[in-house]
mmCIF file of C-alpha atoms in Angstrom:
data_model
loop_
_atom_site.group_PDB
_atom_site.id
_atom_site.type_symbol
_atom_site.label_atom_id
_atom_site.label_comp_id
_atom_site.label_asym_id
_atom_site.label_seq_id
_atom_site.Cartn_x
_atom_site.Cartn_y
_atom_site.Cartn_z
ATOM 1 C CA MET A 1234 0.000 0.000 0.000
ATOM 2 C CA SER A 1235 1.528 3.327 -1.094
ATOM 3 C CA ALA A 1236 2.037 6.067 1.448
ATOM 4 C CA ARG A 1237 -0.139 9.125 1.187
ATOM 5 C CA PRO A 1238 1.661 12.255 0.001
ATOM 6 C CA GLU A 1239 2.510 14.767 2.688
ATOM 7 C CA PRO A 1240 0.037 17.681 2.748
ATOM 8 C CA ARG A 1241 1.489 20.856 1.273
ATOM 9 C CA THR A 1242 2.185 23.605 3.782
ATOM 10 C CA ALA A 1243 1.693 27.325 3.222
ATOM 11 C CA ALA A 1244 5.478 27.629 2.883
ATOM 12 C CA ASP A 1245 5.474 24.922 0.205
ATOM 13 C CA GLU A 1246 2.759 26.776 -1.687
ATOM 14 C CA ARG A 1247 4.701 30.025 -1.515
ATOM 15 C CA LEU A 1248 7.942 28.418 -2.661
ATOM 16 C CA SER A 1249 6.145 26.824 -5.581
ATOM 17 C CA ALA A 1250 4.641 30.178 -6.579
ATOM 18 C CA ILE A 1251 8.006 31.907 -6.196
ATOM 19 C CA ARG A 1252 9.606 29.431 -8.591
ATOM 20 C CA ALA A 1253 6.757 29.851 -11.086
ATOM 21 C CA LEU A 1254 7.016 33.656 -10.939
ATOM 22 C CA GLY A 1255 10.833 33.783 -11.110
ATOM 23 C CA PRO A 1256 13.391 35.061 -11.694
ATOM 24 C CA TRP A 1257 13.221 37.672 -8.946
ATOM 25 C CA PHE A 1258 15.288 40.844 -8.581
ATOM 26 C CA HIS A 1259 13.760 41.858 -5.231
ATOM 27 C CA ASN A 1260 14.324 39.597 -2.259
ATOM 28 C CA LEU A 1261 10.980 39.920 -0.482
ATOM 29 C CA HIS A 1262 10.603 38.510 3.029
ATOM 30 C CA LEU A 1263 7.241 36.750 3.145
ATOM 31 C CA PRO A 1264 5.286 35.170 6.012
ATOM 32 C CA GLY A 1265 6.754 31.953 7.352
ATOM 33 C CA GLY A 1266 10.344 33.044 6.741
ATOM 34 C CA VAL A 1267 10.084 32.481 2.983
ATOM 35 C CA GLN A 1268 12.230 34.718 0.741
ATOM 36 C CA THR A 1269 11.905 35.295 -2.973
ATOM 37 C CA ALA A 1270 15.629 35.635 -3.789
ATOM 38 C CA PRO A 1271 17.667 34.479 -0.780
ATOM 39 C CA ASP A 1272 20.751 33.854 -2.951
ATOM 40 C CA HIS A 1273 20.659 37.262 -4.682
ATOM 41 C CA PHE A 1274 24.034 38.227 -6.159
ATOM 42 C CA LEU A 1275 23.764 41.626 -4.417
ATOM 43 C CA GLY A 1276 22.893 40.136 -1.036
ATOM 44 C CA ASP A 1277 19.632 40.991 0.710
ATOM 45 C CA PHE A 1278 18.563 43.386 -2.027
ATOM 46 C CA PRO A 1279 16.996 45.895 -1.791
ATOM 47 C CA GLY A 1280 16.678 45.487 1.966
ATOM 48 C CA TYR A 1281 20.031 47.076 2.686
ATOM 49 C CA LYS A 1282 19.121 50.105 0.568
ATOM 50 C CA TRP A 1283 15.803 50.441 2.384
ATOM 51 C CA ALA A 1284 17.707 50.434 5.682
ATOM 52 C CA VAL A 1285 19.335 53.710 4.570
ATOM 53 C CA VAL A 1286 16.162 55.236 3.141
ATOM 54 C CA ALA A 1287 13.843 54.213 5.984
ATOM 55 C CA GLU A 1288 15.135 56.816 8.437
ATOM 56 C CA LEU A 1289 14.487 59.633 5.959
ATOM 57 C CA ILE A 1290 10.772 58.980 5.760
ATOM 58 C CA PRO A 1291 8.172 59.611 8.485
ATOM 59 C CA GLN A 1292 7.101 56.476 10.324
ATOM 60 C CA ASP A 1293 3.470 57.501 10.061
ATOM 61 C CA LEU A 1294 2.457 58.062 6.438
ATOM 62 C CA ARG A 1295 -1.281 57.934 6.967
ATOM 63 C CA GLY A 1296 -2.874 60.491 4.664
ATOM 64 C CA TRP A 1297 0.149 60.502 2.334
ATOM 65 C CA ARG A 1298 0.018 59.460 -1.302
ATOM 66 C CA ALA A 1299 3.227 57.777 -2.435
ATOM 67 C CA LEU A 1300 4.613 56.802 -5.829
ATOM 68 C CA ASP A 1301 7.271 54.155 -6.438
ATOM 69 C CA VAL A 1302 8.722 54.650 -9.939
ATOM 70 C CA GLY A 1303 10.214 51.457 -11.341
ATOM 71 C CA CYS A 1304 8.697 49.459 -8.489
ATOM 72 C CA ASN A 1305 9.902 46.028 -9.670
ATOM 73 C CA ALA A 1306 8.428 43.392 -7.314
ATOM 74 C CA GLY A 1307 7.257 46.051 -4.869
ATOM 75 C CA TYR A 1308 9.707 45.960 -1.953
ATOM 76 C CA TYR A 1309 9.701 49.732 -1.357
ATOM 77 C CA ALA A 1310 5.994 50.058 -2.117
ATOM 78 C CA PHE A 1311 5.190 47.489 0.575
ATOM 79 C CA GLU A 1312 7.357 49.253 3.142
ATOM 80 C CA LEU A 1313 5.541 52.527 2.471
ATOM 81 C CA ALA A 1314 2.151 50.816 2.667
ATOM 82 C CA ARG A 1315 3.104 49.347 6.054
ATOM 83 C CA ARG A 1316 3.526 52.919 7.286
ATOM 84 C CA GLY A 1317 0.026 53.793 6.136
ATOM 85 C CA ALA A 1318 0.626 55.456 2.762
ATOM 86 C CA ALA A 1319 -1.675 54.948 -0.206
ATOM 87 C CA VAL A 1320 0.921 53.706 -2.695
ATOM 88 C CA THR A 1321 1.029 53.524 -6.465
ATOM 89 C CA GLY A 1322 3.814 51.422 -7.962
ATOM 90 C CA ILE A 1323 4.623 51.708 -11.659
ATOM 91 C CA ASP A 1324 6.889 49.604 -13.847
ATOM 92 C CA VAL A 1325 7.215 48.834 -17.549
ATOM 93 C CA ASP A 1326 7.792 45.100 -17.010
ATOM 94 C CA GLU A 1327 4.674 42.980 -16.569
ATOM 95 C CA HIS A 1328 6.849 40.157 -15.216
ATOM 96 C CA TYR A 1329 7.742 42.218 -12.161
ATOM 97 C CA LEU A 1330 4.201 43.539 -11.779
ATOM 98 C CA ARG A 1331 2.868 39.969 -11.617
ATOM 99 C CA GLN A 1332 5.328 39.303 -8.832
ATOM 100 C CA ALA A 1333 4.294 42.482 -7.009
ATOM 101 C CA ARG A 1334 0.567 41.761 -7.206
ATOM 102 C CA TRP A 1335 1.058 38.220 -5.948
ATOM 103 C CA ALA A 1336 3.313 39.376 -3.107
ATOM 104 C CA ALA A 1337 0.809 42.068 -2.100
ATOM 105 C CA ARG A 1338 -1.779 39.361 -1.528
ATOM 106 C CA GLU A 1339 0.671 37.210 0.432
ATOM 107 C CA LEU A 1340 1.591 40.179 2.630
ATOM 108 C CA GLY A 1341 -2.011 41.307 3.103
ATOM 109 C CA LEU A 1342 -1.209 44.722 1.599
ATOM 110 C CA GLU A 1343 -3.307 44.631 -1.562
ATOM 111 C CA GLU A 1344 -5.655 47.319 -0.185
ATOM 112 C CA GLY A 1345 -2.784 49.759 0.297
ATOM 113 C CA VAL A 1346 -0.915 49.350 -2.991
ATOM 114 C CA GLU A 1347 -1.949 49.704 -6.625
ATOM 115 C CA PHE A 1348 0.406 48.510 -9.350
ATOM 116 C CA ARG A 1349 0.246 49.892 -12.882
ATOM 117 C CA ARG A 1350 2.160 49.149 -16.058
ATOM 118 C CA MET A 1351 3.494 52.564 -17.057
ATOM 119 C CA GLN A 1352 6.563 54.311 -18.397
ATOM 120 C CA VAL A 1353 7.964 57.138 -16.319
ATOM 121 C CA TYR A 1354 7.140 59.430 -19.269
ATOM 122 C CA ASP A 1355 3.450 58.487 -18.952
ATOM 123 C CA LEU A 1356 3.352 60.500 -15.719
ATOM 124 C CA ALA A 1357 3.388 63.644 -17.861
ATOM 125 C CA GLY A 1358 -0.236 62.954 -18.767
ATOM 126 C CA GLU A 1359 -1.333 62.365 -15.174
ATOM 127 C CA SER A 1360 -2.804 65.078 -12.961
ATOM 128 C CA GLU A 1361 -2.055 63.283 -9.673
ATOM 129 C CA ARG A 1362 0.677 64.608 -7.394
ATOM 130 C CA TYR A 1363 2.293 62.636 -4.605
ATOM 131 C CA ASP A 1364 3.520 63.572 -1.154
ATOM 132 C CA LEU A 1365 6.393 61.120 -1.462
ATOM 133 C CA VAL A 1366 8.069 59.794 -4.607
ATOM 134 C CA LEU A 1367 10.729 57.097 -4.790
ATOM 135 C CA PHE A 1368 12.760 57.328 -8.008
ATOM 136 C CA MET A 1369 15.444 54.747 -7.346
ATOM 137 C CA GLY A 1370 17.515 52.754 -9.796
ATOM 138 C CA VAL A 1371 15.720 54.154 -12.855
ATOM 139 C CA LEU A 1372 17.512 57.219 -14.263
ATOM 140 C CA TYR A 1373 20.385 55.342 -15.882
ATOM 141 C CA HIS A 1374 17.924 53.036 -17.655
ATOM 142 C CA LEU A 1375 16.204 55.960 -19.392
ATOM 143 C CA ARG A 1376 16.985 56.880 -22.977
ATOM 144 C CA TYR A 1377 15.862 60.434 -22.110
ATOM 145 C CA PRO A 1378 17.009 60.878 -18.502
ATOM 146 C CA LEU A 1379 16.535 64.609 -17.967
ATOM 147 C CA LEU A 1380 13.076 64.476 -19.512
ATOM 148 C CA GLY A 1381 12.186 61.657 -17.120
ATOM 149 C CA LEU A 1382 13.545 63.604 -14.156
ATOM 150 C CA ASP A 1383 11.689 66.773 -15.168
ATOM 151 C CA ILE A 1384 8.446 64.809 -15.361
ATOM 152 C CA VAL A 1385 8.966 63.129 -11.999
ATOM 153 C CA ALA A 1386 9.936 66.406 -10.303
ATOM 154 C CA ARG A 1387 6.567 67.882 -11.210
ATOM 155 C CA VAL A 1388 4.575 65.191 -9.410
ATOM 156 C CA VAL A 1389 6.469 65.600 -6.113
ATOM 157 C CA ARG A 1390 4.520 67.462 -3.434
ATOM 158 C CA ARG A 1391 6.806 66.990 -0.391
ATOM 159 C CA LEU A 1392 9.718 64.555 -0.718
ATOM 160 C CA LEU A 1393 11.666 62.729 -3.410
ATOM 161 C CA VAL A 1394 14.068 59.895 -2.640
ATOM 162 C CA PHE A 1395 16.407 59.599 -5.613
ATOM 163 C CA GLN A 1396 19.073 56.977 -6.322
ATOM 164 C CA THR A 1397 21.123 56.238 -9.386
ATOM 165 C CA LEU A 1398 24.234 54.402 -10.490
ATOM 166 C CA MET A 1399 27.116 56.889 -10.564
ATOM 167 C CA ILE A 1400 30.651 57.191 -11.887
ATOM 168 C CA PRO A 1401 33.100 56.781 -8.992
ATOM 169 C CA GLU A 1402 34.804 60.159 -8.670
ATOM 170 C CA ASP A 1403 36.265 62.018 -5.724
ATOM 171 C CA ALA A 1404 37.116 65.296 -7.438
ATOM 172 C CA ARG A 1405 34.741 68.240 -7.202
ATOM 173 C CA VAL A 1406 35.042 71.662 -8.755
ATOM 174 C CA ALA A 1407 33.166 74.905 -8.428
ATOM 175 C CA ALA A 1408 31.683 74.836 -11.917
ATOM 176 C CA GLU A 1409 31.700 78.068 -13.882
ATOM 177 C CA HIS A 1410 28.194 79.335 -14.514
ATOM 178 C CA ASP A 1411 28.953 80.636 -17.982
ATOM 179 C CA PRO A 1412 32.296 79.549 -19.481
ATOM 180 C CA GLY A 1413 33.054 81.111 -22.837
ATOM 181 C CA LEU A 1414 33.510 79.079 -26.002
ATOM 182 C CA GLU A 1415 37.237 79.670 -25.746
ATOM 183 C CA HIS A 1416 37.246 78.097 -22.264
ATOM 184 C CA ARG A 1417 35.714 74.726 -23.134
ATOM 185 C CA ASP A 1418 38.632 72.948 -21.487
ATOM 186 C CA ALA A 1419 36.756 73.658 -18.244
ATOM 187 C CA LEU A 1420 34.318 70.936 -19.260
ATOM 188 C CA ARG A 1421 37.105 68.364 -19.003
ATOM 189 C CA VAL A 1422 38.204 69.242 -15.474
ATOM 190 C CA PRO A 1423 37.716 66.297 -13.079
ATOM 191 C CA GLY A 1424 34.534 66.891 -11.138
ATOM 192 C CA TRP A 1425 32.717 68.855 -13.849
ATOM 193 C CA PRO A 1426 29.090 67.618 -14.060
ATOM 194 C CA ALA A 1427 29.191 64.862 -16.674
ATOM 195 C CA LEU A 1428 27.249 61.850 -17.928
ATOM 196 C CA ALA A 1429 28.916 58.892 -19.572
ATOM 197 C CA PHE A 1430 26.901 57.510 -22.476
ATOM 198 C CA VAL A 1431 26.721 53.738 -22.860
ATOM 199 C CA GLU A 1432 26.209 52.858 -26.511
ATOM 200 C CA ARG A 1433 25.768 49.086 -26.202
ATOM 201 C CA ARG A 1434 25.752 47.478 -22.763
ATOM 202 C CA LEU A 1435 26.948 47.995 -19.224
ATOM 203 C CA ALA A 1436 27.114 44.873 -17.054
ATOM 204 C CA GLY A 1437 25.418 43.021 -19.901
ATOM 205 C CA ASP A 1438 22.321 45.241 -19.738
ATOM 206 C CA PRO A 1439 21.349 47.097 -22.942
ATOM 207 C CA THR A 1440 19.031 49.412 -20.953
ATOM 208 C CA ASN A 1441 21.942 50.983 -19.052
ATOM 209 C CA TRP A 1442 22.222 54.161 -21.139
ATOM 210 C CA TRP A 1443 23.794 56.818 -18.904
ATOM 211 C CA VAL A 1444 26.072 56.930 -15.872
ATOM 212 C CA PRO A 1445 26.430 60.401 -14.289
ATOM 213 C CA ASN A 1446 29.008 61.582 -11.813
ATOM 214 C CA GLU A 1447 27.881 63.063 -8.501
ATOM 215 C CA PRO A 1448 28.108 66.721 -9.584
ATOM 216 C CA ALA A 1449 25.943 65.896 -12.606
ATOM 217 C CA VAL A 1450 23.309 64.245 -10.439
ATOM 218 C CA GLU A 1451 23.115 67.246 -8.132
ATOM 219 C CA ALA A 1452 23.048 69.675 -11.069
ATOM 220 C CA MET A 1453 20.294 67.716 -12.834
ATOM 221 C CA LEU A 1454 18.198 67.620 -9.677
ATOM 222 C CA ARG A 1455 18.574 71.389 -9.228
ATOM 223 C CA SER A 1456 17.794 72.084 -12.880
ATOM 224 C CA SER A 1457 14.580 70.065 -12.531
ATOM 225 C CA GLY A 1458 13.434 72.327 -9.707
ATOM 226 C CA LEU A 1459 14.522 70.213 -6.728
ATOM 227 C CA SER A 1460 16.658 70.990 -3.695
ATOM 228 C CA VAL A 1461 18.951 68.320 -2.262
ATOM 229 C CA VAL A 1462 18.417 68.399 1.504
ATOM 230 C CA ARG A 1463 20.338 65.274 2.575
ATOM 231 C CA ARG A 1464 22.840 62.741 1.284
ATOM 232 C CA PRO A 1465 22.077 59.775 3.548
ATOM 233 C CA GLY A 1466 24.133 57.118 1.777
ATOM 234 C CA HIS A 1467 25.956 55.987 -1.326
ATOM 235 C CA GLU A 1468 24.223 57.258 -4.489
ATOM 236 C CA ILE A 1469 21.109 58.343 -2.534
ATOM 237 C CA PHE A 1470 19.688 61.887 -2.421
ATOM 238 C CA LEU A 1471 16.734 63.238 -0.430
ATOM 239 C CA CYS A 1472 15.106 66.153 -2.223
ATOM 240 C CA GLU A 1473 12.300 68.654 -1.807
ATOM 241 C CA PRO A 1474 10.635 70.861 -4.419
ATOM 242 C CA ALA A 1475 12.556 74.128 -4.591
ATOM 243 C CA PRO A 1476 10.566 77.330 -4.098
ATOM 244 C CA PRO A 1477 9.653 79.196 -7.299
ATOM 245 C CA GLY A 1478 12.495 81.375 -8.517
ATOM 246 C CA ALA A 1479 15.149 79.586 -6.462
ATOM 247 C CA PRO A 1480 18.602 80.810 -7.565
ATOM 248 C CA ASP A 1481 19.848 77.268 -8.219
ATOM 249 C CA GLY A 1482 16.828 76.332 -10.318
ATOM 250 C CA PRO A 1483 16.482 76.243 -14.106
ATOM 251 C CA PRO A 1484 17.944 79.332 -15.830
ATOM 252 C CA TYR A 1485 14.649 79.931 -17.650
ATOM 253 C CA ASP A 1486 11.100 78.583 -17.733
ATOM 254 C CA ILE A 1487 11.410 75.063 -19.155
ATOM 255 C CA THR A 1488 7.646 74.463 -19.099
ATOM 256 C CA PRO A 1489 6.969 75.070 -22.822
ATOM 257 C CA GLU A 1490 9.789 72.721 -23.811
ATOM 258 C CA LEU A 1491 8.597 70.064 -21.384
ATOM 259 C CA LEU A 1492 5.025 70.322 -22.628
ATOM 260 C CA ALA A 1493 6.197 70.034 -26.243
ATOM 261 C CA ALA A 1494 8.438 67.061 -25.445
ATOM 262 C CA THR A 1495 5.547 65.223 -23.805
ATOM 263 C CA GLY A 1496 2.987 66.126 -26.474
ATOM 264 C CA ARG A 1497 0.893 68.192 -24.127
ATOM 265 C CA LEU A 1498 1.008 71.450 -26.103
ATOM 266 C CA ARG A 1499 -1.561 69.909 -28.415
ATOM 267 C CA GLU A 1500 -4.079 69.352 -25.622
#
C-alpha cells in the first residue's frame, strides 16, 4: 500500500509560486520566513538600501500618497504601505508587476498598494501629485534621462528619494556658470558635471544608457526644480521641491519645452 503524500504547507505553496514567478530581482521577506531571492548576487537586495532610506521617511504616512517609480516586485511600495501610505507602484515590465501583485496578496497589503504598467514618461499625462516619490535605480535606464527627471519632479509634493548608479569620482570643482567658447577645457576638469553615455551594454544590460558623476546628479536635480536636503548614503539623495524662482533652479522657464516634449502642447 503506497504512502499518502505529505500535505502541502503554506510555505510549500509560496515556494512553488516563487519558482513559477521567477526570476526575482527583489528579495521579499514573506510570512513563514520564505524569501523570494535568498541567494541574490547583491545580497539581501533591496533590503540594505531600504535600511538607509527608511530613516528619511516619516514612520506615520497615513494620509500621504506615495509613488514608487520602477517598483519592480514592490519591496519599497510594501514598506511605504506598512507605514500607512496609499501607494502607487509603476513599472514597464509585466513580469515584475505579476510578482508584485502576488506578493501584495501574500503580505495582506493589496488594499494599500496599486500597481500599474506605465513608463515614467506616462506621468506627464497624469494630474495626480504625490507627497512622497521614490525614483530609485531608474535614471540610468532611461533613454531620455533629464526628460524623465523633469516629469517626476513635477509630481512631487513633499519629498523625493532619488538613487542612481554613478561614476566613482572624488574630485569636485566649483563649476563656472557661464564659461566662454574659448574656455571649453573647463568641461574636461575632473569633477565637472558629466554623464557617460553607454552605446551598447553595461554589465550586460542594454538598458543601461547613462552613468552620471555626482556633480551631474546634483546639477540635474537642481535644474529640474529640486533641492537636495540630505545625502544619507551611497548614491542616494533626499530632495524637496525648490521654491519658485530659487537661484539654483532652471535658468529659464522650461515648461513650454517640457510640454512640447511630452505632447501636451496639443491638448
